[in-house]
Short mmCIF file of C-alpha atoms in Angstrom, two decimals:
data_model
loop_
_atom_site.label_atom_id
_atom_site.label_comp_id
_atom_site.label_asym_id
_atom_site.label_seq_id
_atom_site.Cartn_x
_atom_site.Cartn_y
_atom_site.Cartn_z
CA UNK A 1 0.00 0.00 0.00
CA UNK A 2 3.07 2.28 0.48
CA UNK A 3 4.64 1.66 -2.88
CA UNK A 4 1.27 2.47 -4.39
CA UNK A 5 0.39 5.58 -2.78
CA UNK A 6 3.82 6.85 -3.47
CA UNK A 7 3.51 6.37 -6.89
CA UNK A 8 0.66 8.12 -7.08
CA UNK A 9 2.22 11.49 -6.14
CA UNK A 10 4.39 13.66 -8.83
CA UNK A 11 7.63 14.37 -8.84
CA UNK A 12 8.61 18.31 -8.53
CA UNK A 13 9.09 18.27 -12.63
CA UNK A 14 5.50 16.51 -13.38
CA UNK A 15 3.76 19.28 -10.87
CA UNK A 16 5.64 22.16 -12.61
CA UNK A 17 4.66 20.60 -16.20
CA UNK A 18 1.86 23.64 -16.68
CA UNK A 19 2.73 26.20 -14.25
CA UNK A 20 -0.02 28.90 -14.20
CA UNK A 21 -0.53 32.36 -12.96
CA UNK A 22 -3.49 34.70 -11.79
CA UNK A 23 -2.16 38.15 -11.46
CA UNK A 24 -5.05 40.24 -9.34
CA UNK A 25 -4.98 43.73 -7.73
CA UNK A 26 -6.18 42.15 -4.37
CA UNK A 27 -5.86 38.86 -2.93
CA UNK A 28 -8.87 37.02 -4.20
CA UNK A 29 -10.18 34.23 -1.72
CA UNK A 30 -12.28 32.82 -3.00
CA UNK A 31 -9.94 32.02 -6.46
CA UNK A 32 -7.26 30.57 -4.41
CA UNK A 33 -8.20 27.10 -5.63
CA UNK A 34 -6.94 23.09 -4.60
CA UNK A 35 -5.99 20.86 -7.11
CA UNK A 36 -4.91 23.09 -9.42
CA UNK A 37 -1.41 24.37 -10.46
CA UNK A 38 -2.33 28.16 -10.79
CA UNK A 39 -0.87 30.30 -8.14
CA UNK A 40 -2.40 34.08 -7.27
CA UNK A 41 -0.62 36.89 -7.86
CA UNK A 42 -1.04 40.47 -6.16
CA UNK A 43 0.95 43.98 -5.92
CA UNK A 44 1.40 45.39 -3.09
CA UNK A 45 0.81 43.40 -0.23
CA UNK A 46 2.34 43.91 3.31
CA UNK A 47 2.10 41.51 6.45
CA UNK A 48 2.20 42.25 9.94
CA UNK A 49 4.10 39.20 11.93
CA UNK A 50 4.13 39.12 15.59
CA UNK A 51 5.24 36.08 17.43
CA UNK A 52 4.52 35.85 21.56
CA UNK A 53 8.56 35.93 23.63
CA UNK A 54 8.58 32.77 25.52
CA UNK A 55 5.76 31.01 24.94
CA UNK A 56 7.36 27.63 25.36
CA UNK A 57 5.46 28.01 28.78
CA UNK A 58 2.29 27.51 27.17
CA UNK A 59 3.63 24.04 25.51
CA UNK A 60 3.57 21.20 28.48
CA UNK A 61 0.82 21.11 31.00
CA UNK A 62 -0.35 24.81 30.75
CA UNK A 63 -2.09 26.35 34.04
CA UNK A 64 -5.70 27.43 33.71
CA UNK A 65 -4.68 31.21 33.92
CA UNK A 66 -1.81 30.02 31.01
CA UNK A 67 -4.24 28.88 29.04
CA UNK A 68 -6.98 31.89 29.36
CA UNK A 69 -4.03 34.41 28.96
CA UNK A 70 -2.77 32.30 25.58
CA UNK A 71 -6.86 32.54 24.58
CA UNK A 72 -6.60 36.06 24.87
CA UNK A 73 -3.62 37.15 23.22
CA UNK A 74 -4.92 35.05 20.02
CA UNK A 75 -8.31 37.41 20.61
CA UNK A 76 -6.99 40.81 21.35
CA UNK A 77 -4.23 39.98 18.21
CA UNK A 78 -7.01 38.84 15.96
CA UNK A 79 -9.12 41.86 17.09
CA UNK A 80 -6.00 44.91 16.18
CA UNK A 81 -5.54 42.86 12.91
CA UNK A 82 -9.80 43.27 11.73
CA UNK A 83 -9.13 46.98 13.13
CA UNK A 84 -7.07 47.83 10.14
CA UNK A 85 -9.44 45.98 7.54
CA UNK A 86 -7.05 42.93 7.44
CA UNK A 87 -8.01 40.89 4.27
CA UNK A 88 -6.84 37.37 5.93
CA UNK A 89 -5.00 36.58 9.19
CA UNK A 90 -3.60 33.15 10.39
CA UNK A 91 -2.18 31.42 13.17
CA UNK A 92 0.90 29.54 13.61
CA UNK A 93 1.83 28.23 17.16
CA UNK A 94 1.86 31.83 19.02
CA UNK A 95 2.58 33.33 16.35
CA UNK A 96 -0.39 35.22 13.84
CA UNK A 97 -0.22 37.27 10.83
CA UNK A 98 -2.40 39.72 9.07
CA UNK A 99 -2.42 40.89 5.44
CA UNK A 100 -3.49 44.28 4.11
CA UNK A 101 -3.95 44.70 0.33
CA UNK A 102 -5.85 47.90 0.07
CA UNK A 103 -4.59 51.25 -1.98
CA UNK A 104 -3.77 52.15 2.04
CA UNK A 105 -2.01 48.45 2.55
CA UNK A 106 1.52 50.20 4.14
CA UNK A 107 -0.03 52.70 6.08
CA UNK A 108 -2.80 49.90 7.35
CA UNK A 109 -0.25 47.62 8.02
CA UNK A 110 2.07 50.51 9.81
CA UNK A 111 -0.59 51.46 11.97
CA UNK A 112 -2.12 47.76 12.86
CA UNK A 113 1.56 47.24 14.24
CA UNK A 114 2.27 50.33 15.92
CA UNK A 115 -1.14 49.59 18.18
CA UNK A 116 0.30 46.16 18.95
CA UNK A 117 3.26 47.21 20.00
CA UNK A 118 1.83 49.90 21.67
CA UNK A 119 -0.60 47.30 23.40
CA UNK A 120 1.63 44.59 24.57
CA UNK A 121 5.32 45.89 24.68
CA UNK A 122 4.62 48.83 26.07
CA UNK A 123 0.90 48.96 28.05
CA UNK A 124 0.54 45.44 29.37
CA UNK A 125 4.76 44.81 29.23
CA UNK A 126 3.94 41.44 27.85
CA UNK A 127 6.78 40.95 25.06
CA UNK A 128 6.16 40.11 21.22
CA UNK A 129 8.13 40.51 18.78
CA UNK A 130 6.66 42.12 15.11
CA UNK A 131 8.20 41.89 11.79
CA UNK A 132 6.80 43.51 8.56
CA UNK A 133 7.53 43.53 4.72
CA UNK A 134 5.61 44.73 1.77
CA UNK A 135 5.50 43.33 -1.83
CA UNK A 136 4.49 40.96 -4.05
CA UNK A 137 2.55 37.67 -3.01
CA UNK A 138 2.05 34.67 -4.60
CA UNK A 139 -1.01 32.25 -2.72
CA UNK A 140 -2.58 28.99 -3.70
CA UNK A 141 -4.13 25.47 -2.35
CA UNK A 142 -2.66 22.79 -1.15
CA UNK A 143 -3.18 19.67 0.53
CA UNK A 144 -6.65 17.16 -0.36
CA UNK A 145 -10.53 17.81 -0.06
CA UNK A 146 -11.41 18.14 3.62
CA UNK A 147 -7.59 19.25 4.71
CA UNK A 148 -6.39 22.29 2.51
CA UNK A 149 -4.16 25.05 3.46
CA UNK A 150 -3.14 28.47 1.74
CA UNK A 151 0.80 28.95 1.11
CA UNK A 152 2.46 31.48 0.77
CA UNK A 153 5.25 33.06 -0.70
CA UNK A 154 7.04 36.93 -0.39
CA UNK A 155 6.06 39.06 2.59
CA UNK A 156 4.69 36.37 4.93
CA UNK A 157 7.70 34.41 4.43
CA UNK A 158 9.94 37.86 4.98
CA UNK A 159 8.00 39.37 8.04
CA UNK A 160 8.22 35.84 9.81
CA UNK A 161 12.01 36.15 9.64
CA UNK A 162 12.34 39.97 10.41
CA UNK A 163 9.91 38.59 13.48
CA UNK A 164 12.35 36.43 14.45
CA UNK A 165 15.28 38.57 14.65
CA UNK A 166 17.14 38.90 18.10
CA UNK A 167 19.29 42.00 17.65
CA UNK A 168 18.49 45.16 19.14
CA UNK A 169 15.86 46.11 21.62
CA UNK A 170 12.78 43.29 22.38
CA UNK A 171 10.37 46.45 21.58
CA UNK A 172 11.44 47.34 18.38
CA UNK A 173 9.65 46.75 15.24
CA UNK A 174 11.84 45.45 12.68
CA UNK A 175 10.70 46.46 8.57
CA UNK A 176 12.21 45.16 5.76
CA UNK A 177 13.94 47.59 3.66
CA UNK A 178 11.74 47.83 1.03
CA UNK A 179 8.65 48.84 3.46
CA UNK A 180 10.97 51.30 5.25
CA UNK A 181 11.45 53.13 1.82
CA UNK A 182 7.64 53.81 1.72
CA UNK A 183 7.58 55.45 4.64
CA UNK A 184 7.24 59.12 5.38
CA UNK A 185 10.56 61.22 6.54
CA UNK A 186 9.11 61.75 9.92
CA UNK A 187 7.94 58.34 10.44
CA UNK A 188 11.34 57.03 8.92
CA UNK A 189 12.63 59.05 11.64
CA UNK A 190 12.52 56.28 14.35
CA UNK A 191 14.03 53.61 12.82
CA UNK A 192 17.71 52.83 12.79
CA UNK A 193 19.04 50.40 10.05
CA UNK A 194 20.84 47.15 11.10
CA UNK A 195 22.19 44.69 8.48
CA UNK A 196 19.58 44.35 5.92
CA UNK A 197 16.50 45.70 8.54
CA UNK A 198 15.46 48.49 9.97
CA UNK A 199 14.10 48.59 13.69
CA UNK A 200 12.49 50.78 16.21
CA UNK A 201 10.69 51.58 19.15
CA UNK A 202 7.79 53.09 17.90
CA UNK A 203 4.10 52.95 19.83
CA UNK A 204 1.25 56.04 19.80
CA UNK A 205 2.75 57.91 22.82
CA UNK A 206 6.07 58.93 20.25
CA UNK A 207 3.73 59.34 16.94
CA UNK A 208 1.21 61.78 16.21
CA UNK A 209 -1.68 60.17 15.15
#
């Protein structure tokens, strides 16, 4: 029975035989399709990343209160993410993501994290870390009938990483170049760049809303 299933699935040549593409302005759910080899294309897109500081708490025999605090993180997250007209979020582990691909996707996606930071690192002291990028996304299916996923590639797979970065200060946002070079002078202003990233410290009390 092993043998035989495995024969049944392509190689990496046979599934890129007819590669397709959808290029849209926004992401389109509802086109993002299984069992078929187009992908989804869109301009423009930036993702918010923020991933809970030790959370490997929450992993093996979690208190009560562990578990309640964990159940509201996910909420209040998921909550700042639909306040900025998020067009899909996601969870993975304690970590979420949000994606904004309005004509206001950067500033959306600026704002959604400054209030986060704001929230946790700096009201409640509870530490996450936030990455963000901007760009071009690519989105599709996988998996079987019942048990399907969305992938994807570009700034979710960029903001995850910028998310995970240890240098510099816990509070600091960290932006991928290319977002950084969207921003205005003033908000460009607190940032500092390190290696290929930019980070800083910024929450509502230091920018004029």
């Amino acid at each position: 029975m092993g043998l035989e299933f495995i024969e049944t699935l392509q190689s990496f040549e046979e599934y890129c035989n007819k590669p397709k593409m959808l290029f849209c302005e926004s992401i389109p759910l509802s086109k993002i399709r299984l069992e078929t080899d187009e992908w989804i294309e869109a301009d423009n897109v930036a993702c918010v990343f923020v991933d809970l500081e030790n959370s490997t708490r929450f992993a093996i025999n979690p208190t009560q209160k562990e578990k309640e605090f964990f159940a509201w993180y996910g909420d209040t997250l998921i909550r700042i993410f639909h306040r900025y007209e998020t067009k899909y979020t996601d969870f993975q582990g304690d970590g979420g993501f949000a994606l904004f691909d309005s004509k206001n996707s950067l500033k959306d996606a600026f704002d959604c994290a400054v209030t986060i930071n704001h929230f946790f690192n700096y009201k409640h002291e509870i530490k996450v870390r936030i990455g963000i990028d901007i760009g071009t996304i690519y989105t599709k299916k996988v998996g079987v009938r019942g048990d399907n996923k969305e992938i994807w590639l570009g700034p979710v797979s960029i903001a995850s990483k910028l998310c995970n970065e240890k240098s510099g200060n816990l509070r600091n946002m960290r932006i991928s170049s290319r977002f950084y070079e969207n921003l205005s002078k003033y908000e460009k202003s607190f940032f500092k760049k390190t290696s290929n990233f930019y980070h800083g410290g910024i929450h509502w009390e230091n920018k004029s809303i």
